[in-house]
PDB file of C-alpha atoms in Angstrom:
ATOM      1  CA  MET A 135     202.482 112.324 107.753  1.00 50.00           C
ATOM      2  CA  LYS A 136     199.125 110.935 109.100  1.00 44.00           C
ATOM      3  CA  LYS A 137     200.658 107.355 109.129  1.00 46.00           C
ATOM      4  CA  ARG A 138     203.648 108.589 111.035  1.00 49.00           C
ATOM      5  CA  ILE A 139     201.503 110.300 113.664  1.00 46.00           C
ATOM      6  CA  LEU A 140     199.262 107.288 114.014  1.00 39.00           C
ATOM      7  CA  ALA A 141     202.328 105.051 114.500  1.00 43.00           C
ATOM      8  CA  ILE A 142     203.581 107.441 117.225  1.00 45.00           C
ATOM      9  CA  ILE A 143     200.248 107.127 118.991  1.00 49.00           C
ATOM     10  CA  ILE A 144     199.891 103.334 118.550  1.00 44.00           C
ATOM     11  CA  LEU A 145     203.390 102.100 119.255  1.00 43.00           C
ATOM     12  CA  PRO A 146     203.535 103.086 122.971  1.00 51.00           C
ATOM     13  CA  PHE A 147     200.131 101.444 123.485  1.00 44.00           C
ATOM     14  CA  PHE A 148     201.363  98.329 121.744  1.00 42.00           C
ATOM     15  CA  PHE A 149     204.528  97.999 123.895  1.00 44.00           C
ATOM     16  CA  SER A 150     202.455  98.769 127.046  1.00 46.00           C
ATOM     17  CA  CYS A 151     200.159  95.879 126.193  1.00 47.00           C
ATOM     18  CA  LYS A 152     203.070  93.577 125.480  1.00 48.00           C
ATOM     19  CA  LYS A 153     204.649  94.276 128.861  1.00 51.00           C
ATOM     20  CA  GLU A 154     201.251  93.623 130.593  1.00 53.00           C
ATOM     21  CA  ASN A 155     200.896  90.304 128.716  1.00 56.00           C
ATOM     22  CA  ILE A 156     204.389  89.302 129.837  1.00 74.00           C
ATOM     23  CA  LYS A 157     203.621  90.389 133.351  1.00 88.00           C
ATOM     24  CA  SER A 158     200.535  88.147 133.432  1.00 91.00           C
ATOM     25  CA  ASP A 159     202.840  85.129 132.955  1.00 94.00           C
ATOM     26  CA  PHE A 160     204.440  85.905 136.293  1.00 95.00           C
ATOM     27  CA  ILE A 161     201.371  86.611 138.446  1.00 95.00           C
ATOM     28  CA  GLY A 162     200.709  83.754 140.873  1.00 96.00           C
ATOM     29  CA  ASN A 163     202.749  81.518 143.252  1.00 97.00           C
ATOM     30  CA  TRP A 164     206.213  80.191 142.519  1.00 97.00           C
ATOM     31  CA  SER A 165     208.343  77.837 144.579  1.00 97.00           C
ATOM     32  CA  SER A 166     211.914  76.576 144.168  1.00 96.00           C
ATOM     33  CA  THR A 167     212.124  73.067 142.705  1.00 95.00           C
ATOM     34  CA  SER A 168     213.332  70.039 144.855  1.00 93.00           C
ATOM     35  CA  ASP A 169     216.707  69.959 143.022  1.00 90.00           C
ATOM     36  CA  MET A 170     217.706  73.491 144.327  1.00 89.00           C
ATOM     37  CA  ASN A 171     219.825  73.674 147.494  1.00 83.00           C
ATOM     38  CA  ILE A 172     217.677  76.545 148.729  1.00 86.00           C
ATOM     39  CA  GLU A 173     213.998  77.068 149.488  1.00 90.00           C
ATOM     40  CA  ILE A 174     212.428  80.260 148.045  1.00 93.00           C
ATOM     41  CA  ASP A 175     208.704  81.007 147.590  1.00 95.00           C
ATOM     42  CA  ILE A 176     207.637  83.971 145.540  1.00 95.00           C
ATOM     43  CA  LYS A 177     204.124  85.400 145.163  1.00 96.00           C
ATOM     44  CA  PHE A 178     203.888  87.822 142.194  1.00 96.00           C
ATOM     45  CA  PHE A 179     201.187  90.512 142.122  1.00 95.00           C
ATOM     46  CA  LYS A 180     200.702  92.966 139.277  1.00 92.00           C
ATOM     47  CA  ASP A 181     203.315  95.443 140.594  1.00 92.00           C
ATOM     48  CA  SER A 182     204.690  93.869 143.625  1.00 95.00           C
ATOM     49  CA  MET A 183     206.093  90.542 144.723  1.00 94.00           C
ATOM     50  CA  VAL A 184     206.537  88.863 148.199  1.00 94.00           C
ATOM     51  CA  VAL A 185     209.532  86.602 148.788  1.00 92.00           C
ATOM     52  CA  ASP A 186     210.157  83.962 151.514  1.00 91.00           C
ATOM     53  CA  ASN A 187     213.771  83.139 151.507  1.00 82.00           C
ATOM     54  CA  SER A 188     215.106  80.271 153.571  1.00 70.00           C
ATOM     55  CA  ILE A 189     218.711  81.512 153.318  1.00 68.00           C
ATOM     56  CA  MET A 190     217.867  84.928 154.836  1.00 64.00           C
ATOM     57  CA  TYR A 191     215.269  83.473 157.180  1.00 64.00           C
ATOM     58  CA  ASP A 192     213.219  86.530 156.218  1.00 77.00           C
ATOM     59  CA  THR A 193     210.218  87.672 154.210  1.00 86.00           C
ATOM     60  CA  TYR A 194     210.623  90.755 152.042  1.00 90.00           C
ATOM     61  CA  SER A 195     208.775  92.463 149.184  1.00 93.00           C
ATOM     62  CA  ASP A 196     209.755  94.386 146.058  1.00 93.00           C
ATOM     63  CA  ASN A 197     208.224  96.446 143.294  1.00 94.00           C
ATOM     64  CA  TRP A 198     208.986  94.965 139.911  1.00 94.00           C
ATOM     65  CA  LYS A 199     208.999  96.065 136.372  1.00 93.00           C
ATOM     66  CA  ILE A 200     209.858  94.292 133.126  1.00 91.00           C
ATOM     67  CA  ARG A 201     212.721  95.658 130.997  1.00 86.00           C
ATOM     68  CA  ASP A 202     213.305  93.393 127.943  1.00 81.00           C
ATOM     69  CA  SER A 203     214.493  90.129 129.381  1.00 83.00           C
ATOM     70  CA  LYS A 204     215.216  91.549 132.738  1.00 92.00           C
ATOM     71  CA  ILE A 205     213.275  92.395 135.897  1.00 94.00           C
ATOM     72  CA  GLU A 206     214.021  95.682 137.762  1.00 94.00           C
ATOM     73  CA  LEU A 207     213.374  95.282 141.483  1.00 93.00           C
ATOM     74  CA  THR A 208     212.920  98.107 144.091  1.00 93.00           C
ATOM     75  CA  LEU A 209     212.773  97.044 147.744  1.00 91.00           C
ATOM     76  CA  LEU A 210     209.410  97.818 149.325  1.00 91.00           C
ATOM     77  CA  ARG A 211     209.868  96.070 152.704  1.00 89.00           C
ATOM     78  CA  GLY A 212     212.821  94.265 154.220  1.00 78.00           C
ATOM     79  CA  ASP A 213     216.143  94.712 156.045  1.00 76.00           C
ATOM     80  CA  THR A 214     218.272  97.133 153.982  1.00 71.00           C
ATOM     81  CA  SER A 215     221.381  95.858 155.736  1.00 67.00           C
ATOM     82  CA  ILE A 216     220.721  92.565 153.880  1.00 70.00           C
ATOM     83  CA  PHE A 217     218.848  93.505 150.806  1.00 70.00           C
ATOM     84  CA  ASN A 218     219.724  96.101 148.117  1.00 75.00           C
ATOM     85  CA  ASN A 219     217.280  98.891 147.552  1.00 84.00           C
ATOM     86  CA  LYS A 220     217.431  98.197 143.829  1.00 89.00           C
ATOM     87  CA  HIS A 221     218.710  95.268 141.743  1.00 88.00           C
ATOM     88  CA  ILE A 222     218.187  93.668 138.372  1.00 92.00           C
ATOM     89  CA  ILE A 223     217.691  90.011 137.561  1.00 93.00           C
ATOM     90  CA  ASP A 224     217.423  88.083 134.266  1.00 94.00           C
ATOM     91  CA  TYR A 225     214.640  85.627 133.680  1.00 95.00           C
ATOM     92  CA  GLU A 226     213.655  82.904 131.313  1.00 94.00           C
ATOM     93  CA  PHE A 227     210.428  80.696 130.990  1.00 95.00           C
ATOM     94  CA  ASN A 228     210.138  77.239 129.710  1.00 94.00           C
ATOM     95  CA  LEU A 229     207.767  76.715 126.667  1.00 94.00           C
ATOM     96  CA  THR A 230     204.734  76.073 128.882  1.00 95.00           C
ATOM     97  CA  LYS A 231     205.552  78.975 131.201  1.00 95.00           C
ATOM     98  CA  ASP A 232     205.089  76.884 134.236  1.00 96.00           C
ATOM     99  CA  THR A 233     208.866  76.949 135.050  1.00 97.00           C
ATOM    100  CA  LEU A 234     210.717  80.156 135.612  1.00 96.00           C
ATOM    101  CA  LEU A 235     214.572  80.535 135.680  1.00 95.00           C
ATOM    102  CA  ILE A 236     216.187  83.390 137.455  1.00 93.00           C
ATOM    103  CA  LYS A 237     219.774  84.688 137.793  1.00 93.00           C
ATOM    104  CA  SER A 238     221.606  87.848 138.798  1.00 88.00           C
ATOM    105  CA  GLU A 239     222.400  89.899 135.633  1.00 85.00           C
ATOM    106  CA  ASN A 240     226.109  89.437 136.502  1.00 85.00           C
ATOM    107  CA  ASP A 241     225.882  85.643 136.556  1.00 87.00           C
ATOM    108  CA  SER A 242     226.575  83.519 133.477  1.00 86.00           C
ATOM    109  CA  ILE A 243     224.116  80.735 134.313  1.00 91.00           C
ATOM    110  CA  PHE A 244     220.599  80.598 135.748  1.00 91.00           C
ATOM    111  CA  ARG A 245     221.019  79.515 139.364  1.00 88.00           C
ATOM    112  CA  LEU A 246     217.318  79.363 140.506  1.00 93.00           C
ATOM    113  CA  LYS A 247     214.503  77.327 139.120  1.00 96.00           C
ATOM    114  CA  LEU A 248     210.916  77.954 140.244  1.00 97.00           C
ATOM    115  CA  LYS A 249     207.756  76.038 139.546  1.00 97.00           C
ATOM    116  CA  LYS A 250     204.314  77.668 139.269  1.00 97.00           C
ATOM    117  CA  ILE A 251     202.005  76.337 141.991  1.00 97.00           C
ATOM    118  CA  LYS A 252     198.222  76.274 141.758  1.00 94.00           C
ATOM    119  CA  ASN A 253     197.262  74.586 145.047  1.00 93.00           C
ATOM    120  CA  ASN A 254     198.543  73.191 148.277  1.00 93.00           C
ATOM    121  CA  PHE A 255     198.960  69.624 147.018  1.00 94.00           C
ATOM    122  CA  GLU A 256     201.074  70.822 144.034  1.00 95.00           C
ATOM    123  CA  TYR A 257     203.218  72.689 146.586  1.00 95.00           C
ATOM    124  CA  ILE A 258     204.020  69.411 148.347  1.00 94.00           C
ATOM    125  CA  GLU A 259     204.620  67.646 145.087  1.00 95.00           C
ATOM    126  CA  ASN A 260     207.177  70.303 144.049  1.00 96.00           C
ATOM    127  CA  LYS A 261     209.056  70.213 147.354  1.00 94.00           C
ATOM    128  CA  VAL A 262     209.523  66.411 147.176  1.00 94.00           C
ATOM    129  CA  GLY A 263     210.018  66.469 143.443  1.00 95.00           C
ATOM    130  CA  LEU A 264     207.338  63.771 142.667  1.00 95.00           C
ATOM    131  CA  ASP A 265     204.031  63.980 140.735  1.00 93.00           C
ATOM    132  CA  LEU A 266     201.687  61.931 142.902  1.00 95.00           C
ATOM    133  CA  LYS A 267     198.333  60.685 141.632  1.00 95.00           C
ATOM    134  CA  LEU A 268     196.948  59.184 144.816  1.00 95.00           C
ATOM    135  CA  PRO A 269     194.933  55.915 144.696  1.00 94.00           C
ATOM    136  CA  GLU A 270     191.143  56.076 145.041  1.00 92.00           C
ATOM    137  CA  THR A 271     188.924  53.973 147.203  1.00 91.00           C
ATOM    138  CA  SER A 272     185.145  53.670 147.822  1.00 90.00           C
ATOM    139  CA  GLU A 273     185.827  52.916 151.472  1.00 91.00           C
ATOM    140  CA  LYS A 274     185.270  55.555 154.140  1.00 92.00           C
ATOM    141  CA  LEU A 275     188.407  57.580 154.825  1.00 93.00           C
ATOM    142  CA  THR A 276     189.684  58.570 158.254  1.00 94.00           C
ATOM    143  CA  GLU A 277     191.508  61.878 159.051  1.00 94.00           C
ATOM    144  CA  PHE A 278     194.865  61.675 160.741  1.00 94.00           C
ATOM    145  CA  ARG A 279     194.701  64.682 162.961  1.00 91.00           C
ATOM    146  CA  ASN A 280     197.854  64.565 165.035  1.00 92.00           C
ATOM    147  CA  LYS A 281     200.432  65.699 162.507  1.00 93.00           C
ATOM    148  CA  GLU A 282     203.131  66.064 165.119  1.00 95.00           C
ATOM    149  CA  PHE A 283     203.080  62.284 165.200  1.00 96.00           C
ATOM    150  CA  ALA A 284     203.322  61.884 161.453  1.00 97.00           C
ATOM    151  CA  PHE A 285     206.556  60.941 159.610  1.00 98.00           C
ATOM    152  CA  ASN A 286     205.870  61.406 155.860  1.00 97.00           C
ATOM    153  CA  ILE A 287     207.176  59.041 153.179  1.00 98.00           C
ATOM    154  CA  TYR A 288     206.525  59.845 149.479  1.00 98.00           C
ATOM    155  CA  ILE A 289     206.567  56.960 147.021  1.00 98.00           C
ATOM    156  CA  GLY A 290     206.354  57.401 143.276  1.00 97.00           C
ATOM    157  CA  LYS A 291     208.011  56.512 139.986  1.00 95.00           C
ATOM    158  CA  LYS A 292     210.410  58.235 137.611  1.00 91.00           C
ATOM    159  CA  ASN A 293     211.278  56.552 134.293  1.00 89.00           C
ATOM    160  CA  ASP A 294     209.610  53.370 135.700  1.00 89.00           C
ATOM    161  CA  SER A 295     211.996  53.324 138.669  1.00 94.00           C
ATOM    162  CA  LEU A 296     210.640  53.236 142.139  1.00 96.00           C
ATOM    163  CA  ILE A 297     211.453  56.261 144.295  1.00 96.00           C
ATOM    164  CA  ALA A 298     210.861  56.840 148.007  1.00 97.00           C
ATOM    165  CA  ARG A 299     211.561  60.130 149.697  1.00 96.00           C
ATOM    166  CA  THR A 300     211.060  62.004 152.989  1.00 97.00           C
ATOM    167  CA  ASP A 301     210.447  65.634 153.723  1.00 94.00           C
ATOM    168  CA  ASN A 302     214.232  66.148 154.040  1.00 92.00           C
ATOM    169  CA  SER A 303     215.825  63.486 151.743  1.00 93.00           C
ATOM    170  CA  HIS A 304     215.529  62.435 148.136  1.00 93.00           C
ATOM    171  CA  ASN A 305     215.909  58.770 149.116  1.00 95.00           C
ATOM    172  CA  LEU A 306     215.813  56.408 152.230  1.00 96.00           C
ATOM    173  CA  ASN A 307     219.566  56.066 152.593  1.00 95.00           C
ATOM    174  CA  ARG A 308     219.579  58.204 155.776  1.00 95.00           C
ATOM    175  CA  LEU A 309     216.232  57.188 156.990  1.00 96.00           C
ATOM    176  CA  LYS A 310     217.322  55.936 160.400  1.00 96.00           C
ATOM    177  CA  TYR A 311     219.152  59.234 161.065  1.00 97.00           C
ATOM    178  CA  GLU A 312     215.783  60.976 160.563  1.00 97.00           C
ATOM    179  CA  VAL A 313     213.385  58.572 162.254  1.00 97.00           C
ATOM    180  CA  PHE A 314     215.326  57.844 165.372  1.00 97.00           C
ATOM    181  CA  PRO A 315     215.609  61.585 166.419  1.00 96.00           C
ATOM    182  CA  PHE A 316     211.866  62.018 165.570  1.00 97.00           C
ATOM    183  CA  TYR A 317     210.968  58.914 167.539  1.00 96.00           C
ATOM    184  CA  TYR A 318     212.991  59.850 170.650  1.00 95.00           C
ATOM    185  CA  SER A 319     211.729  63.426 170.631  1.00 96.00           C
ATOM    186  CA  LYS A 320     208.297  62.232 171.602  1.00 94.00           C
ATOM    187  CA  LYS A 321     207.188  61.374 175.140  1.00 93.00           C
ATOM    188  CA  GLU A 322     206.877  57.692 175.914  1.00 90.00           C
ATOM    189  CA  LYS A 323     203.083  57.884 176.284  1.00 91.00           C
ATOM    190  CA  ASN A 324     202.796  59.146 172.677  1.00 92.00           C
ATOM    191  CA  ILE A 325     205.063  56.441 171.046  1.00 92.00           C
ATOM    192  CA  ASP A 326     202.136  54.305 170.043  1.00 92.00           C
ATOM    193  CA  SER A 327     200.524  57.297 168.269  1.00 94.00           C
ATOM    194  CA  LEU A 328     203.486  57.596 165.801  1.00 97.00           C
ATOM    195  CA  ASN A 329     202.807  56.622 162.167  1.00 97.00           C
ATOM    196  CA  PHE A 330     204.576  56.563 158.830  1.00 98.00           C
ATOM    197  CA  ILE A 331     202.241  58.617 156.513  1.00 98.00           C
ATOM    198  CA  LEU A 332     202.411  57.072 153.058  1.00 98.00           C
ATOM    199  CA  PHE A 333     201.784  59.310 150.007  1.00 97.00           C
ATOM    200  CA  THR A 334     201.892  56.697 147.189  1.00 97.00           C
ATOM    201  CA  ASP A 335     201.391  57.247 143.476  1.00 97.00           C
ATOM    202  CA  ASN A 336     198.742  54.990 141.953  1.00 94.00           C
ATOM    203  CA  SER A 337     201.431  53.479 139.588  1.00 96.00           C
ATOM    204  CA  VAL A 338     203.074  51.856 142.644  1.00 97.00           C
ATOM    205  CA  HIS A 339     202.218  48.161 142.667  1.00 96.00           C
ATOM    206  CA  GLN A 340     201.419  46.423 146.024  1.00 95.00           C
ATOM    207  CA  ASN A 341     204.597  44.380 145.929  1.00 96.00           C
ATOM    208  CA  GLU A 342     206.680  47.590 145.527  1.00 97.00           C
ATOM    209  CA  LEU A 343     204.854  49.218 148.402  1.00 97.00           C
ATOM    210  CA  ASP A 344     205.431  46.068 150.496  1.00 97.00           C
ATOM    211  CA  SER A 345     209.194  46.266 149.733  1.00 96.00           C
ATOM    212  CA  ILE A 346     209.270  49.821 151.167  1.00 97.00           C
ATOM    213  CA  LYS A 347     207.124  48.803 154.205  1.00 97.00           C
ATOM    214  CA  THR A 348     209.773  46.068 154.792  1.00 96.00           C
ATOM    215  CA  ILE A 349     212.441  48.706 155.128  1.00 96.00           C
ATOM    216  CA  LEU A 350     210.299  50.899 157.337  1.00 97.00           C
ATOM    217  CA  LYS A 351     209.338  48.032 159.675  1.00 96.00           C
ATOM    218  CA  LYS A 352     213.028  47.691 160.802  1.00 96.00           C
ATOM    219  CA  LEU A 353     212.579  51.137 162.497  1.00 97.00           C
ATOM    220  CA  PRO A 354     210.782  51.907 165.789  1.00 96.00           C
ATOM    221  CA  ILE A 355     207.648  53.288 164.219  1.00 96.00           C
ATOM    222  CA  LYS A 356     205.312  50.374 163.591  1.00 92.00           C
ATOM    223  CA  SER A 357     202.102  51.882 162.197  1.00 96.00           C
ATOM    224  CA  PHE A 358     201.213  52.888 158.626  1.00 97.00           C
ATOM    225  CA  PHE A 359     198.641  55.448 157.402  1.00 97.00           C
ATOM    226  CA  ARG A 360     198.103  55.583 153.726  1.00 97.00           C
ATOM    227  CA  ILE A 361     196.751  58.706 152.066  1.00 96.00           C
ATOM    228  CA  TYR A 362     194.022  58.270 149.416  1.00 95.00           C
ATOM    229  CA  ASN A 363     192.664  60.710 146.782  1.00 90.00           C
ATOM    230  CA  SER A 364     190.113  63.202 148.003  1.00 84.00           C
ATOM    231  CA  GLU A 365     188.991  66.639 146.912  1.00 78.00           C
ATOM    232  CA  LYS A 366     188.890  67.762 150.543  1.00 77.00           C
ATOM    233  CA  TYR A 367     192.607  68.284 150.932  1.00 77.00           C
ATOM    234  CA  VAL A 368     193.126  70.342 147.720  1.00 82.00           C
ATOM    235  CA  LYS A 369     192.816  74.111 148.361  1.00 86.00           C
ATOM    236  CA  ASN A 370     193.754  77.090 146.209  1.00 86.00           C
ATOM    237  CA  ASP A 371     195.688  78.496 149.184  1.00 91.00           C
ATOM    238  CA  TRP A 372     198.946  77.070 148.114  1.00 92.00           C
ATOM    239  CA  LYS A 373     200.476  76.840 151.645  1.00 91.00           C
ATOM    240  CA  ALA A 374     197.337  75.571 153.327  1.00 91.00           C
ATOM    241  CA  GLU A 375     197.894  72.335 155.474  1.00 90.00           C
ATOM    242  CA  ILE A 376     196.985  69.215 153.769  1.00 89.00           C
ATOM    243  CA  LYS A 377     194.104  67.337 155.433  1.00 89.00           C
ATOM    244  CA  LEU A 378     195.515  63.773 155.827  1.00 92.00           C
ATOM    245  CA  LEU A 379     192.683  61.491 154.733  1.00 94.00           C
ATOM    246  CA  GLY A 380     193.294  57.758 154.420  1.00 95.00           C
ATOM    247  CA  LYS A 381     193.295  54.324 156.078  1.00 95.00           C
ATOM    248  CA  TYR A 382     195.504  52.578 158.604  1.00 96.00           C
ATOM    249  CA  GLU A 383     197.368  49.704 157.167  1.00 93.00           C
ATOM    250  CA  ASN A 384     199.658  46.823 158.256  1.00 87.00           C
TER     251      ASN A 384
END
């Protein structure tokens, strides 16, 4: 009899602790991966979550609770003509719990993949789908301040293959359709201030970088600014602007 009473007391506490442990896996910043067709950013707190949704062009917030392998959501703030007051989603973590899969409970497959983000540089890496270990230099770095004159190029490797991407494309196949509108959107007096900003992984050899530059030199932007490793641009604020520190190159 005493054992039964003890079990009745302990079991609710056990399940409560288990739910709290599961909840702790969620808490933090999550962003949809580059292979998704939508951009969603979610910040999980202990009992609430804030969602930035590119499809809805809106930010809303929910209360959330864990129920087995499901999350029960109750709308806290948002347009009720767009969002349901209550809905349920299924979730699944990868083994390292840094990737989260989500789907509506009525869907047969997981349609949304989110990556856990620690800082603002990881946020950029996730958006372009490349891990970038920037090169280091003992030379003094310059800050590129006029970001409205920056056209970003990200260069890295996957399975030993060279990959180059922009903020909007996973390759350079449509590069001229991105660069020319950007170039002609600037006033003539600012043309000489335009630069390709190169985020290059340190696994990229100089001859490989030169091959990318050869492609870029066929376009109207003629200057290059290469980003180098610096602790100054990494901030825990996951959406903080990156301080562009590097050197001008030919």
